[in-house]
Coordinates of N, CA and C in Angstrom, one line a residue:
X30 N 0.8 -1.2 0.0 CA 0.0 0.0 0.0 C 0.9 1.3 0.0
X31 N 2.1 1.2 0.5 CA 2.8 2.3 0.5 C 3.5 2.7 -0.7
X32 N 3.5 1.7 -1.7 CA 4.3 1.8 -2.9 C 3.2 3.2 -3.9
X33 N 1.9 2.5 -3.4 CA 0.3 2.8 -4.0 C 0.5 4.4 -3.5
X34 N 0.7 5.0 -2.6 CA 1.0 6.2 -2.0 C 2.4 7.1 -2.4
X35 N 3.3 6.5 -2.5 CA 4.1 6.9 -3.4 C 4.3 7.1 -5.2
X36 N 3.4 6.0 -5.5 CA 2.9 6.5 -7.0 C 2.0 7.6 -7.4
X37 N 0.8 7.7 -6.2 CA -0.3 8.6 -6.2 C 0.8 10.1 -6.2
X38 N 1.7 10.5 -5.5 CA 2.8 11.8 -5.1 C 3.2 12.1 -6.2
X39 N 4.1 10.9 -7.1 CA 4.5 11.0 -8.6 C 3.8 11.5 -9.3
X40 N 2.8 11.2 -9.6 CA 1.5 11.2 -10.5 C 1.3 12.6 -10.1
X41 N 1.1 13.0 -9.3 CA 0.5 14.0 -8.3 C 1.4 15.1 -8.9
X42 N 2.4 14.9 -8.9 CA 3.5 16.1 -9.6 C 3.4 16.4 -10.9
X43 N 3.8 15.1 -11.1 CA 3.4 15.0 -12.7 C 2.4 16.1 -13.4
X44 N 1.0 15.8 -12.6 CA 0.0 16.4 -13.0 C 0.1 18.0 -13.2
X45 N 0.5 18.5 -11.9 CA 0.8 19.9 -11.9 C 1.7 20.5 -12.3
X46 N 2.6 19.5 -13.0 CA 3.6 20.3 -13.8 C 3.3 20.3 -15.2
X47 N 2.8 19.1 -15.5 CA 2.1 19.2 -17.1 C 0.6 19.5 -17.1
X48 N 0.1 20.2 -17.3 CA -1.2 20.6 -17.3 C -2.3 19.8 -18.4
X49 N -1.5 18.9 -18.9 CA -2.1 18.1 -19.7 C -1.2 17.9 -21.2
X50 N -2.0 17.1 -22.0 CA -1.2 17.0 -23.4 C -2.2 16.9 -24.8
X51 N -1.2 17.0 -25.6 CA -2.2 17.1 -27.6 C -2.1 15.7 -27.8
X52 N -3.2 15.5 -28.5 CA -3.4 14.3 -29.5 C -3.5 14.8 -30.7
X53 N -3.1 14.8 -31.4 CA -3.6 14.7 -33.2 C -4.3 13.7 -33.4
X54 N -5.4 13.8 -33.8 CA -6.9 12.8 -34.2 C -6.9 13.2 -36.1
X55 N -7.5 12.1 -36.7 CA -7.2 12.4 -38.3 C -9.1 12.2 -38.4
X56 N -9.6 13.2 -39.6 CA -11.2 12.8 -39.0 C -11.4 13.3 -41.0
X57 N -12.2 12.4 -41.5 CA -12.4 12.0 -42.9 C -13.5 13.4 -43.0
X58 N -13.2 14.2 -44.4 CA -14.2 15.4 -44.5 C -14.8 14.6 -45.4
X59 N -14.6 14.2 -46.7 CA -14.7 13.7 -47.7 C -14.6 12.5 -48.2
X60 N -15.6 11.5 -48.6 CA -15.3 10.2 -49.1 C -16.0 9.6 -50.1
X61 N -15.9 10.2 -51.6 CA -16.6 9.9 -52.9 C -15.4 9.1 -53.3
X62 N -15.8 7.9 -53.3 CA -15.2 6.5 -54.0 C -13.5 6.4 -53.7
X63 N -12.8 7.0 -54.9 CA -11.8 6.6 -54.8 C -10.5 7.8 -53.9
X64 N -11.6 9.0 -54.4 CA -11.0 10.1 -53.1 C -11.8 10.4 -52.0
X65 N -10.6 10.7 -51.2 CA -10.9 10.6 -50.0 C -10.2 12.4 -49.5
X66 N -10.8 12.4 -48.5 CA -10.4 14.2 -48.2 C -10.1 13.8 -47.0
X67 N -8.9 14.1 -45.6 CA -8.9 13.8 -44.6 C -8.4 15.4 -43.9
X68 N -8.5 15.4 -42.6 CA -8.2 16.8 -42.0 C -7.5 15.9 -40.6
X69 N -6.4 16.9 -40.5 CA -5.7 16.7 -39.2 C -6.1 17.7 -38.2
X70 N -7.0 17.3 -37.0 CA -7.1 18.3 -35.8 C -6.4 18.0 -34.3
X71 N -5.8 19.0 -33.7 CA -5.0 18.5 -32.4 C -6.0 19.0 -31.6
X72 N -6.7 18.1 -30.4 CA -7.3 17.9 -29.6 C -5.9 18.1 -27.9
X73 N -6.7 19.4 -27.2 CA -6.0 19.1 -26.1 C -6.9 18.3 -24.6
X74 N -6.0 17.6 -24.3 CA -6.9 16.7 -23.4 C -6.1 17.3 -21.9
X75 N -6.8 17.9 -20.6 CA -6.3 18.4 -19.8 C -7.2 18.0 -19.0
X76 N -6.6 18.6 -17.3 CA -7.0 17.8 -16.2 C -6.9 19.1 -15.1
X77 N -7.7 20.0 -14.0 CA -7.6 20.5 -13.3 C -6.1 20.6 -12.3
X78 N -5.7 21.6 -12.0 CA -4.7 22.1 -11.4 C -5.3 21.1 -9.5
X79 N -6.5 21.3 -9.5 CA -6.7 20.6 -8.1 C -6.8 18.9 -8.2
X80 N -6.8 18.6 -9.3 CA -6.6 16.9 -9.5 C -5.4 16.5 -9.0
X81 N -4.1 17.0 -9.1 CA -3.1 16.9 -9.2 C -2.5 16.8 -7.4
X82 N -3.2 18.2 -7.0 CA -3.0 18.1 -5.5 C -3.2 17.3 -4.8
X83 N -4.9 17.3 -5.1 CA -5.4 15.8 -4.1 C -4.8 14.4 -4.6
X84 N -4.0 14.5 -5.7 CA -3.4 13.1 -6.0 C -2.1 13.3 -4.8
X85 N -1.5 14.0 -4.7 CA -0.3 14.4 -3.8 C -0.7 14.5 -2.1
X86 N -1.8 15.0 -2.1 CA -2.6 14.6 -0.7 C -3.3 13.3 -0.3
X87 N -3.6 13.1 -1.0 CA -3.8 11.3 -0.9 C -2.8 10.5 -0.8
X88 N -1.7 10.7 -2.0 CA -0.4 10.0 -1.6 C 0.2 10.3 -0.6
X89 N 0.1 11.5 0.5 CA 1.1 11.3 1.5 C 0.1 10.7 2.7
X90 N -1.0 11.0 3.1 CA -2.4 10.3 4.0 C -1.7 8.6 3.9
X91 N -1.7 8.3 2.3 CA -1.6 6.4 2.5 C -0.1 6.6 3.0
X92 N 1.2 7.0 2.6 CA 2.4 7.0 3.1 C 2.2 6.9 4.5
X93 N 1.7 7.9 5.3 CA 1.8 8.5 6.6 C 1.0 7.4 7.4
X94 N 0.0 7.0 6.4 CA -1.1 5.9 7.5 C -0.2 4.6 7.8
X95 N 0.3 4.3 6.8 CA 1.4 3.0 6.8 C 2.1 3.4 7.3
X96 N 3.3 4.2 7.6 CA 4.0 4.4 8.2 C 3.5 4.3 10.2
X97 N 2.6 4.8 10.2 CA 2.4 5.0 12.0 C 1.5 3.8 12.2
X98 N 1.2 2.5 11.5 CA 0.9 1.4 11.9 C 1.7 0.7 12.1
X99 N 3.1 0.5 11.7 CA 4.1 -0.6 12.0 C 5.3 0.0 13.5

């Protein structure tokens, strides 16, 4: 469980330092037989600035709970 609380901290940084990331998605405009029309759009996929914390606050709660049980 403590490994589980130490990943949640990682992640937890992670989060707030990258605010998220692009996908390029390919999406068909056009498709009469043998042409085809296609368009490239970058899609940003993001996650709240407070996601990130409570991932870092969760991870130290399970750290700290394991810790003062043994």
């Amino acid at each position: 469980m403590k490994a589980f609380g130490i990943i949640l901290i990682v992640v937890g940084i992670f989060m707030l330092i990258y605010r998220g990331f692009s996908v390029q998605t390919e999406k068909k405009v056009i498709d009469i037989g043998p042409v085809e029309v296609n368009k490239k759009e970058n899609k940003w996929i993001g996650w709240p600035v407070y996601a990130g914390g409570l991932a870092i606050v969760a991870g130290v709660l399970i750290v700290v709970g394991q810790s003062k049980k043994k």
